[in-house]
XYZ file of C-alpha atoms in Angstrom:
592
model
C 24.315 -17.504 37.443
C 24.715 -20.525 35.762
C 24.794 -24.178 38.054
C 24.905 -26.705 35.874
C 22.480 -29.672 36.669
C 25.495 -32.338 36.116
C 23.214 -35.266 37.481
C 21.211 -34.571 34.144
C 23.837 -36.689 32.011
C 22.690 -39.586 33.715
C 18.749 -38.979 32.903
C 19.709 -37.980 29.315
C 21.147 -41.935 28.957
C 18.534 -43.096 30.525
C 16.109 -42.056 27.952
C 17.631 -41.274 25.464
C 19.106 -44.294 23.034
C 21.090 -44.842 19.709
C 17.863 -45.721 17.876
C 14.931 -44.248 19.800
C 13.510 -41.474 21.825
C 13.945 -38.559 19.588
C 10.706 -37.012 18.936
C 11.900 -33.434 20.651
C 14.719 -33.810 18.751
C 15.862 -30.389 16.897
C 16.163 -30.085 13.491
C 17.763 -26.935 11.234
C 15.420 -25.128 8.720
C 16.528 -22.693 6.394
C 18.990 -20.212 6.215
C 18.842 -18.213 9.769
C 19.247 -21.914 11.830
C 15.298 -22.296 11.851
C 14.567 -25.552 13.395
C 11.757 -28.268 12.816
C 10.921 -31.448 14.595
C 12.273 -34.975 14.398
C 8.517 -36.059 14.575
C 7.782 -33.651 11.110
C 11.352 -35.202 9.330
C 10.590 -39.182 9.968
C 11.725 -41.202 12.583
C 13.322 -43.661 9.964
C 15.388 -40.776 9.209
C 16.769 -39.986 12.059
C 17.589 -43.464 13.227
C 19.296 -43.535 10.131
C 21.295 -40.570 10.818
C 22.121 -41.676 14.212
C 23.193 -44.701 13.276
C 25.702 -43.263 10.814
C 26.882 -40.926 13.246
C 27.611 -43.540 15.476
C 29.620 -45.949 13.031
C 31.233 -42.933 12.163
C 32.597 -42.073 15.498
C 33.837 -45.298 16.084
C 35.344 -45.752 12.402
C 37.104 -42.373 13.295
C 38.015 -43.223 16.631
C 41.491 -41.420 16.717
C 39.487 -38.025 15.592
C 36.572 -38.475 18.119
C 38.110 -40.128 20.965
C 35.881 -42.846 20.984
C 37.351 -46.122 22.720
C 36.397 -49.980 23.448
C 33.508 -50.162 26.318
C 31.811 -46.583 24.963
C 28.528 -45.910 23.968
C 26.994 -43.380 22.494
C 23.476 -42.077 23.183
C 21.969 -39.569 20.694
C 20.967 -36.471 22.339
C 19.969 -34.209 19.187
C 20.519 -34.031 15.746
C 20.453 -31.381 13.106
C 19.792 -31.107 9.770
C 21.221 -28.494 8.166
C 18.822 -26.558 5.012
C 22.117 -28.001 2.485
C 21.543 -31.328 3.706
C 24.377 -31.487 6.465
C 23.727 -33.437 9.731
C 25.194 -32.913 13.247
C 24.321 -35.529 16.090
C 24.834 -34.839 19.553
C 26.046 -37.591 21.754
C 26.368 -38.325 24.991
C 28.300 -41.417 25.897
C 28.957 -44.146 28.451
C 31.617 -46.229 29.749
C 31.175 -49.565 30.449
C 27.368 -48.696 31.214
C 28.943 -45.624 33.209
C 28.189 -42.418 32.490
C 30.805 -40.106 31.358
C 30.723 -36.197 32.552
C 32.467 -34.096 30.005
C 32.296 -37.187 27.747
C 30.105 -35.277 25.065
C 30.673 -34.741 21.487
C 28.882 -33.854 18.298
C 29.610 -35.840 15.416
C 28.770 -33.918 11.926
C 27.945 -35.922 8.471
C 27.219 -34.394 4.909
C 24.369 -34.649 3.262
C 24.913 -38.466 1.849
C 25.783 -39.158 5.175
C 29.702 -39.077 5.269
C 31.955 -37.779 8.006
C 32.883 -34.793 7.833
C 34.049 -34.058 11.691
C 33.704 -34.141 15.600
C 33.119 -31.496 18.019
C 34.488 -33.131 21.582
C 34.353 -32.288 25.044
C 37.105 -34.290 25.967
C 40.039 -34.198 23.832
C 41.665 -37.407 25.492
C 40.731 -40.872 25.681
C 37.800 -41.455 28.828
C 39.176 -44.731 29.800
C 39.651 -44.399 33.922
C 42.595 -45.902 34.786
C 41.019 -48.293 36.763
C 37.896 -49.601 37.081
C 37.989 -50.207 40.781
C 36.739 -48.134 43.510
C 38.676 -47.849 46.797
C 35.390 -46.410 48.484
C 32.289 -47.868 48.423
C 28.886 -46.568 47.632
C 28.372 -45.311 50.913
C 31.810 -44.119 52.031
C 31.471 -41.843 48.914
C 27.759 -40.626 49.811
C 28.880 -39.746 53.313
C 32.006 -37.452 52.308
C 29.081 -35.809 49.612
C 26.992 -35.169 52.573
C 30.116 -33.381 54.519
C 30.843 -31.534 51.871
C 27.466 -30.429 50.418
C 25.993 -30.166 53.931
C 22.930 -32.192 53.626
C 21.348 -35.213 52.729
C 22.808 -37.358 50.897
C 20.947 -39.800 48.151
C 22.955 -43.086 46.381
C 26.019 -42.627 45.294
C 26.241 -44.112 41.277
C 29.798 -44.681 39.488
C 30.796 -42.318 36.355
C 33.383 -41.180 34.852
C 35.133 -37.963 35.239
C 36.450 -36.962 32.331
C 36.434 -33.135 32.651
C 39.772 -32.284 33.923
C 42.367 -32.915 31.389
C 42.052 -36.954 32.636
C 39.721 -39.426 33.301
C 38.996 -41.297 36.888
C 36.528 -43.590 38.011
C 34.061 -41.482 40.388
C 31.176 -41.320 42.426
C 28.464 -38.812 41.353
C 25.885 -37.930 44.864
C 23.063 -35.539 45.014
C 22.861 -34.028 48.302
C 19.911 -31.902 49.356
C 20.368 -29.642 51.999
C 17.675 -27.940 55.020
C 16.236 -25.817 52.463
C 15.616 -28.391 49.562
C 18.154 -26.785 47.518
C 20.198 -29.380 45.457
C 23.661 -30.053 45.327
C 25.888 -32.362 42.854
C 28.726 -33.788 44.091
C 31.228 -35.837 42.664
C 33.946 -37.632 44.908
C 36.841 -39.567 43.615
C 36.473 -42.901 43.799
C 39.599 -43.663 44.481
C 40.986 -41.524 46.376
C 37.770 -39.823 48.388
C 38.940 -36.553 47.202
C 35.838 -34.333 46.629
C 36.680 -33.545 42.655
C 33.293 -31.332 42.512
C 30.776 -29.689 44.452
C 28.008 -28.067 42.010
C 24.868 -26.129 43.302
C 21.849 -27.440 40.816
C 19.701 -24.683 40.195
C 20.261 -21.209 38.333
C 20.679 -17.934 40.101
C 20.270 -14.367 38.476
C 22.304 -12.776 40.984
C 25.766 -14.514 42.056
C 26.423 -15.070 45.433
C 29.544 -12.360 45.690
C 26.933 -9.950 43.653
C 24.536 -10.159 46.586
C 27.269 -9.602 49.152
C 28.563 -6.647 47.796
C 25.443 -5.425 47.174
C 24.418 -6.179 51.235
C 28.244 -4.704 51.840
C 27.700 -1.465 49.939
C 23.839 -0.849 51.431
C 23.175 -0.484 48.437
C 19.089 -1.334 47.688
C 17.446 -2.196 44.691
C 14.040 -1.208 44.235
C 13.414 -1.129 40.634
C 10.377 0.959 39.668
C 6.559 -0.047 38.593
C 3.665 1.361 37.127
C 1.116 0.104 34.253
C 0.256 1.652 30.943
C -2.049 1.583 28.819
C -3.232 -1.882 27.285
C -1.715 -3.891 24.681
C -3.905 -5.572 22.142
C -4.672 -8.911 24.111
C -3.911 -12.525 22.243
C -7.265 -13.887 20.406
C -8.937 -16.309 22.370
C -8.874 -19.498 20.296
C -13.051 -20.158 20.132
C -15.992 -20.962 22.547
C -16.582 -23.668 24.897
C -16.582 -26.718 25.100
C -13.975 -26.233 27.970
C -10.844 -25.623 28.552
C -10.790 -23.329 25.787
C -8.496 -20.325 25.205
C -9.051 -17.438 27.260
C -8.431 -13.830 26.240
C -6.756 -12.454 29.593
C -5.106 -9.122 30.396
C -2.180 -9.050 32.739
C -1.341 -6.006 35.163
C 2.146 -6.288 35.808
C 5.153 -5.118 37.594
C 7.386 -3.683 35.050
C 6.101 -3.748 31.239
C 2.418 -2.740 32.086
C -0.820 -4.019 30.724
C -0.134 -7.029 28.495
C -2.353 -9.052 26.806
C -2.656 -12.784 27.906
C -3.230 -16.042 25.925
C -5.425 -17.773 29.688
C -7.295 -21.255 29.872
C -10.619 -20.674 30.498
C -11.719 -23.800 32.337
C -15.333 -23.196 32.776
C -17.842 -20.078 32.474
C -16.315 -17.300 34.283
C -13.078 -19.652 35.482
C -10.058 -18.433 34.155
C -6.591 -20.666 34.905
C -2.770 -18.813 34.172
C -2.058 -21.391 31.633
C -1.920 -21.262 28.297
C -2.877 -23.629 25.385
C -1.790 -22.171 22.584
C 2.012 -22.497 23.983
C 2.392 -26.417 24.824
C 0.105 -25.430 28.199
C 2.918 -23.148 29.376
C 2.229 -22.082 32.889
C 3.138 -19.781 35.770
C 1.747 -21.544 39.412
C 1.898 -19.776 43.289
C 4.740 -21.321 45.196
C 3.721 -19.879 48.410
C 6.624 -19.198 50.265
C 7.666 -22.930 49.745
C 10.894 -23.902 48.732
C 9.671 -26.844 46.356
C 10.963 -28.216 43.297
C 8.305 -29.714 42.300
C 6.161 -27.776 39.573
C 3.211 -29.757 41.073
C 3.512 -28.276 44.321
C 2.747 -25.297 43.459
C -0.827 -23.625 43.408
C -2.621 -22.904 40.384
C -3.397 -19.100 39.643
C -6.888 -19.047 39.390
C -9.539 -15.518 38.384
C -13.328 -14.866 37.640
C -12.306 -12.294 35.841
C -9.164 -12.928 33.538
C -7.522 -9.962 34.744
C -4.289 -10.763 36.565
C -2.709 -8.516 38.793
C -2.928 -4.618 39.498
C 0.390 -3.426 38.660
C 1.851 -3.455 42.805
C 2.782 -5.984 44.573
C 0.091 -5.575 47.068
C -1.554 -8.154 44.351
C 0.249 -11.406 44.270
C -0.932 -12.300 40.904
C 0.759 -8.786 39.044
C 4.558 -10.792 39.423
C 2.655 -13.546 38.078
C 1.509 -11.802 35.127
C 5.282 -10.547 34.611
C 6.556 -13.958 34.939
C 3.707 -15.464 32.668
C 4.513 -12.908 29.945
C 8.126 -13.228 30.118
C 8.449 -16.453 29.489
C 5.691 -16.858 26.552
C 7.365 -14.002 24.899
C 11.137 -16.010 25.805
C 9.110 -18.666 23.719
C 7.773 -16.575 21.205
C 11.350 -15.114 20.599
C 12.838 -18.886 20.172
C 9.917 -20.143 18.321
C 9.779 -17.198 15.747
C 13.458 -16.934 15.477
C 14.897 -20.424 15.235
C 11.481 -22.669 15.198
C 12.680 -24.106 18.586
C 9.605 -25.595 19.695
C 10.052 -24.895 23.555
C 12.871 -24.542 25.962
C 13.973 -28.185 25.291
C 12.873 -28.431 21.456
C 10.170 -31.157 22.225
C 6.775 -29.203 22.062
C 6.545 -28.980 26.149
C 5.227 -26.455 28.621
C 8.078 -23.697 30.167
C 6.733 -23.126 33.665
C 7.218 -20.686 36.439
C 6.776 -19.940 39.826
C 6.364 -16.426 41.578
C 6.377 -16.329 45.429
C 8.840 -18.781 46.012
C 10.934 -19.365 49.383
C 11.071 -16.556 52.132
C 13.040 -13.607 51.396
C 14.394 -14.815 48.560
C 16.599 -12.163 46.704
C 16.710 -13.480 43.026
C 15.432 -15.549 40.441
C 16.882 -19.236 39.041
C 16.730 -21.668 36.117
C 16.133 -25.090 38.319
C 16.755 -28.235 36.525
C 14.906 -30.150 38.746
C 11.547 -29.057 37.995
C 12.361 -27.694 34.560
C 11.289 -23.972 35.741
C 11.695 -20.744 36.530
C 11.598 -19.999 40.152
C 11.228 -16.216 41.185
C 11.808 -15.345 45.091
C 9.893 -12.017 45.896
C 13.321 -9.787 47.506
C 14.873 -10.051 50.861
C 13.185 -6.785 51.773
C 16.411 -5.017 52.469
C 18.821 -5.715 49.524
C 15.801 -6.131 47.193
C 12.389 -5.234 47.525
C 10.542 -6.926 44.449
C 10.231 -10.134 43.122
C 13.093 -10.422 40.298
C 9.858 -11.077 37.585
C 11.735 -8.552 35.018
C 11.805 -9.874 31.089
C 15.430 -9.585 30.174
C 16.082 -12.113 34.268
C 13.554 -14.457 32.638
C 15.059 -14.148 28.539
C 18.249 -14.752 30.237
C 16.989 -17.693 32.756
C 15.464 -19.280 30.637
C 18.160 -19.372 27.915
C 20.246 -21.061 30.589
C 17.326 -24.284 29.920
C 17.947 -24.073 26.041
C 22.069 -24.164 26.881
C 21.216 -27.257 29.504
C 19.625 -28.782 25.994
C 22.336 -28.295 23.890
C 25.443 -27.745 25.068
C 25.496 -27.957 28.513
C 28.174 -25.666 28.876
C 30.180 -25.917 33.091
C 32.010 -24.087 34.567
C 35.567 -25.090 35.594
C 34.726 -25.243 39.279
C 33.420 -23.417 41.733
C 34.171 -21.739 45.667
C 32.905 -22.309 49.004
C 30.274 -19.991 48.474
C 28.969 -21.122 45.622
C 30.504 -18.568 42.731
C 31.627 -19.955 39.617
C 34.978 -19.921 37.429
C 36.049 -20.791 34.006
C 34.809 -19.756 30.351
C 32.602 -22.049 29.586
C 30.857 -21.035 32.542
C 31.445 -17.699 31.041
C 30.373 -18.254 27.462
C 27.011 -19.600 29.117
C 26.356 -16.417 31.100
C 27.518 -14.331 27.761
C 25.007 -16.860 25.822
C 22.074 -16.055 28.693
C 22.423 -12.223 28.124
C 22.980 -12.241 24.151
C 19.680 -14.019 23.846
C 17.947 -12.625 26.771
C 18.476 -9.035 25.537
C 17.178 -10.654 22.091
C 13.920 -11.077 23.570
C 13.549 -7.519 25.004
C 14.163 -6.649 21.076
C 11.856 -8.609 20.303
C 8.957 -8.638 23.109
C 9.370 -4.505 21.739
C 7.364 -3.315 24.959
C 7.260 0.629 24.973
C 7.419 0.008 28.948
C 11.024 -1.879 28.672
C 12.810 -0.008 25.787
C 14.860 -3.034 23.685
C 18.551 -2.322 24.710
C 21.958 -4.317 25.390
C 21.860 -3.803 28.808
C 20.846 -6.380 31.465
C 18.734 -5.641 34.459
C 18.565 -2.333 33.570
C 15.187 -1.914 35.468
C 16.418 -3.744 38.474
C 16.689 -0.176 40.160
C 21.017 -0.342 40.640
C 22.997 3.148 40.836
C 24.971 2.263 37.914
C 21.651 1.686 35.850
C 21.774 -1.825 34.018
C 24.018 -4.603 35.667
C 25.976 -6.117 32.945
C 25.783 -4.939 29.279
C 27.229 -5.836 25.697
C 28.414 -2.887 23.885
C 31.155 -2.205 26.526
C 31.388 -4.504 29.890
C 33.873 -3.212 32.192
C 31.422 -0.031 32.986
C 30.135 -2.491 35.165
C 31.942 -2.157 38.242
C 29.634 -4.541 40.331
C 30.697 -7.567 38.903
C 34.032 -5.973 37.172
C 33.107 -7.251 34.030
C 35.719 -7.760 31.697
C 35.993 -6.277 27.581
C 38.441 -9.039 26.561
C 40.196 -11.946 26.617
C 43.779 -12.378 28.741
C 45.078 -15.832 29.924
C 43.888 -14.755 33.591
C 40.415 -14.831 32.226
C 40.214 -18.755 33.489
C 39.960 -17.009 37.119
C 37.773 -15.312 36.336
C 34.267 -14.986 37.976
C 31.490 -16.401 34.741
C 29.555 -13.377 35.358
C 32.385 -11.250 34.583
C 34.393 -13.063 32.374
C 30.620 -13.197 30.079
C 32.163 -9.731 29.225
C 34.205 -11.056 26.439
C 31.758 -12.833 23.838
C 28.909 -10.749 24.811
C 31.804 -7.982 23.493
C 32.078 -9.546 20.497
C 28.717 -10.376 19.139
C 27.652 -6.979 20.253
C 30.903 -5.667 18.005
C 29.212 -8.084 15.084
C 25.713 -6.782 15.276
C 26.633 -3.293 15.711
C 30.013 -2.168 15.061
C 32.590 -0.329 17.186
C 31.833 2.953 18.434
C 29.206 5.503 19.186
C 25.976 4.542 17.874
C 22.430 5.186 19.556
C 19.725 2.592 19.307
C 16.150 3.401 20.709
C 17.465 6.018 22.215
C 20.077 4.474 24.359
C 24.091 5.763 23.702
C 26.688 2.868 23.013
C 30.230 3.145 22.634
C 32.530 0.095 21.997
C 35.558 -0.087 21.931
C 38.438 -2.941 20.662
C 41.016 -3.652 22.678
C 43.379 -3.572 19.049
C 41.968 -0.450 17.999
C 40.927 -1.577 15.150
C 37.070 -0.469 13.732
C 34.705 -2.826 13.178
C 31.431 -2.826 11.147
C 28.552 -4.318 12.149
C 26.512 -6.661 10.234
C 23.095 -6.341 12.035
C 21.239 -7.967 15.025
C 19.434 -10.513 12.874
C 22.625 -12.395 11.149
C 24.984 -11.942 14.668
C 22.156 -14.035 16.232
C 21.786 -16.804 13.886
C 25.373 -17.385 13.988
C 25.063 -17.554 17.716
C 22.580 -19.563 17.757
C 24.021 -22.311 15.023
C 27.152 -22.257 17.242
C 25.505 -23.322 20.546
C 23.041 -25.899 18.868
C 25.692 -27.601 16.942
C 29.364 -26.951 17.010
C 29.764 -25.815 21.313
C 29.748 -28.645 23.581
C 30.305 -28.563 27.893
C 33.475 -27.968 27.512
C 33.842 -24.993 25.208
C 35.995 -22.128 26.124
C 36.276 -18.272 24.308
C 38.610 -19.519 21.805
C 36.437 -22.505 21.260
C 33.812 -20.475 20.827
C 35.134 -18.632 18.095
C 36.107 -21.354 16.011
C 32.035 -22.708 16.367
C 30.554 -19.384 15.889
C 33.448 -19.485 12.641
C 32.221 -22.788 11.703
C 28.522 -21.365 11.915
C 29.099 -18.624 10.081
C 30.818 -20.721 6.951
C 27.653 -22.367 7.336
C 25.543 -19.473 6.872
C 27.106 -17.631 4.560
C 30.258 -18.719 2.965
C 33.982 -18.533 4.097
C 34.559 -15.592 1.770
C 31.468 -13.821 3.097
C 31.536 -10.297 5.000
C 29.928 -12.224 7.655
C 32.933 -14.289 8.405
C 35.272 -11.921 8.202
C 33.734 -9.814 10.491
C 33.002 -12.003 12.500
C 36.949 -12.916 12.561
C 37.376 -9.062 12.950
C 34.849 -9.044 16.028
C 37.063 -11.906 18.166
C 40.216 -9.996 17.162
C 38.786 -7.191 18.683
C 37.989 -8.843 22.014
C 41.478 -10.472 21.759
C 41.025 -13.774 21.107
C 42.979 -15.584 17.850
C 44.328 -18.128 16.185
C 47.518 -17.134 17.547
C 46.731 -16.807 20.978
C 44.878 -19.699 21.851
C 46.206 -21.217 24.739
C 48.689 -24.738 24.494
C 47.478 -26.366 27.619
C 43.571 -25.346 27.678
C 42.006 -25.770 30.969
């Protein structure tokens, strides 16, 4: 479940500038979107871009939106293998930041405009600068409403509702260290948002119906026989690379890239992966990745396949996300999570009957609970939870896609909320294809080894036979109501319909069958190309803001990219949205 970390727009102005602080920055490569560093194109260069991007914007102000008192703070940029650039912005308000104020302004190759991607398609200009509340009036109704503590209270600009008001954004933390963002009107004092921080696998209605129904998951375990274990890098001097075997939960004996820190001491961290590392929370509820223990061996062998050893979830978590890496780095050349050559980290063992797993912003990580012992009796350490989790961090480093609001209980509405859950299980089922581990068969189903009586919980080739969630095959106009985990129904539909056509096909010996909602047939055009347009659409044409129909146009624009407007790529890919009911025609006047 997707909680977007909205107090990140703030940190992202803070360090990020017009001119400066782009090393991590990504860059495209060749044909399939593959990405290289700012730090391997130039720094000159990319100032340079940036700084066109930004006269641009303002030169095109009635195209971008861009008014007096902005300023725009470079975020990304993107250079395209036939020279074309695309800088990502987030912007500021008379020093204030703006939320849903982001926009991606795309040059040629000599550095022209060529166009703007915007998350707000009005002017951000509040209409008045001046609050009726102060600081702490606003921080006090955030505490009420989030139900904790409340820190300081700093002034932004809300500019994600069709209109823009002056605002206070608060980040309350409540009795169990869990984060909330709040933003309160600061005007008014109406509460205008109320957003948990972290990530969550498993919605909050999910788990209730689940607890309603009785209904247990208890997904099964066992090891296998070894994989060919990672070469070890050399010999001391220490830390050196260790050559480690993991005996985990659900894709048995794996092979392990370790850090051997001394003779016969083995750490779960790996060099060869930006020191990417999976730590013991403990039954703490921390945030902080440097809370948690280190997961320490004589032996380099991690885990015994149960749970009655704590470090076999840890090996499962460990190899999920290096092969979540592997899958980015390979495909696309994204050089971590965030582009910018730095460790993923996890933790296994975290809270106290915790039933599910979570993307947290705060420390950058992947946080798995080990099961509430009655709903669900493992830790949630499965590879497709952790491709999809962890895809959620790539989205918070591009796009940063919301959704439109969210309930009491914390379950979220809207499609872009929806397009970032669809996003989390295109690419998390990509790295099941990819990870190809004989113990987790590559499908386009998700959580299909979470143990449920319907066998997978969502999946791509046909979404409403998930009754769970009631995912939905395609778009209607009710679809803003809907709940992001089932509305994800409706791009997953279509890039499934892309890759692999409409219709009965069986791929490693799992049946599909996927139908159009206009009957049409479509023809697939393989897993490899439906990805990189995917991917080229969320890195450079989707911003917070995007909805289904949004998303078609980028994944259109990506595709032109790619391979040409007269390509059987693009139409098919026109053919594919069509099928899932989304058009030209029917995009919505008013969009939410």
């Amino acid at each position: 479940m997707r909680r977007p970390h909205i107090r990140s727009v703030a940190v992202a102005v803070a360090v990020t500038t017009a001119a400066t602080g782009l090393a991590g920055t990504a860059f495209a490569g060749p044909d399939t979107g593959v990405e290289r560093s700012a730090a391997s194109a130039g720094t000159n260069t990319s100032a340079a871009v940036v700084k066109a991007a930004q006269t641009a914007a303002f030169t095109h102000a009635s195209a971008t939106g861009v008014a007096q008192g902005d300023e725009l703070h470079a975020r990304d940029v993107m250079i395209d293998p036939e020279g074309a650039r695309h800088v990502r912005f987030e912007r500021t308000h008379n020093g204030m930041p703006v939320l849903g104020g982001d926009l991606v302004v795309h040059l040629d190759a000599k550095l022209a405009y060529t166009g703007v991607t915007r998350a707000a398609g009005h002017t951000v200009t509040p209409a008045t600068t001046r609050p009726g509340l102060t600081a702490e009036q606003a921080a006090a109704k955030a505490a009420q409403a989030a139900k904790g503590d409340a820190g300081s209270a700093q002034l932004v600009v809300d500019a994600r509702a069709g209109a823009s008001a002056l605002a206070y954004q608060v980040t309350v933390t409540d009795q169990q260290g869990s984060t909330n963002t709040v933003v309160v009107d600061a005007v008014t004092g109406k509460v205008r948002s109320n957003t948990p921080d972290s990530d969550e696998f498993l919605s909050p209605k999910l788990l209730d119906d689940l607890r309603r129904k009785g209904q247990t998951l208890d997904p099964a375990t066992g090891t296998a026989a070894p994989e060919s274990a990672l070469a070890a890098s050399g010999v001391a001097p220490y830390p050196t690379a260790g050559k480690g075997t993991g005996k985990t939960l659900f894709v048995g004996t794996v092979g392990l890239t370790t850090t051997a820190t001394s003779k016969g001491h083995y750490q779960l961290k790996d060099p060869t992966r930006y020191g990417t590392e999976t730590r013991d929370a403990k039954g703490s509820t921390t945030e902080k990745f440097s809370a948690g223990s280190a997961i320490t061996s004589t032996t380099d062998v991690w885990g015994n396949g149960t749970t009655s050893n704590r470090a076999s979830a840890a090996a499962d978590a460990q190899y999920g996300i290096t092969k979540t890496l592997d899958f980015y780095r390979s495909t696309f050349g994204r050089k971590g999570i965030a582009n910018n050559s730095k460790a993923a980290q996890g933790m296994v063992h975290w809270g106290s009957k915790v039933a599910n797993a979570f993307w947290d912003p705060t420390c950058n990580c992947m946080l798995y609970g080990d099961g509430d012992g009655t709903t669900f009796k493992k830790p949630l350490v499965v590879l497709d939870v952790t491709g999809h989790e962890l895809t959620h961090g790539v989205v918070d480093a591009t796009a940063k896609l919301e959704p439109t609001y969210v309930d009491s209980k914390g379950n979220q509405y809207g499609e872009p909320g929806a397009l970032n859950e669809s996003l989390a299980d295109i690419f998390g089922s990509n790295v099941e294809f990819y990870a190809n581990n004989k113990n987790d068969t590559p499908d386009y189903l998700i959580g299909e080894k979470l143990g449920l009586a319907q066998k997978f919980l969502r999946r791509l080739d046909h979404p409403s036979l998930d009754k769970l969630e009631g995912t939905i095959d395609s778009w209607t106009p009710d679809t803003y109501y809907t709940e992001v985990h089932a509305g994800s129904g409706v791009s997953s539909h279509a890039y499934y319909l892309l890759a692999e056509g409409s219709g009965k096909k069986t791929i490693n010996g799992v049946a599909y069958d996927s139908p159009t909602s206009n009957h049409s047939t479509v023809k697939g055009i393989g897993r490899t190309k439906a990805t990189a347009i995917f991917y080229r659409a969320l890195t450079r044409y989707m911003v917070s803001t995007t909805d289904f129909h949004g998303a078609r146009v980028a994944t259109l624009k990506a595709a032109k990219d790619l391979y040409g407007a007269n390509s059987t790529e693009y139409k098919t890919l026109d053919k594919a949205w069509a099928a899932v009911n989304v058009t030209a025609a029917n995009t919505p006047a008013a969009r939410h």
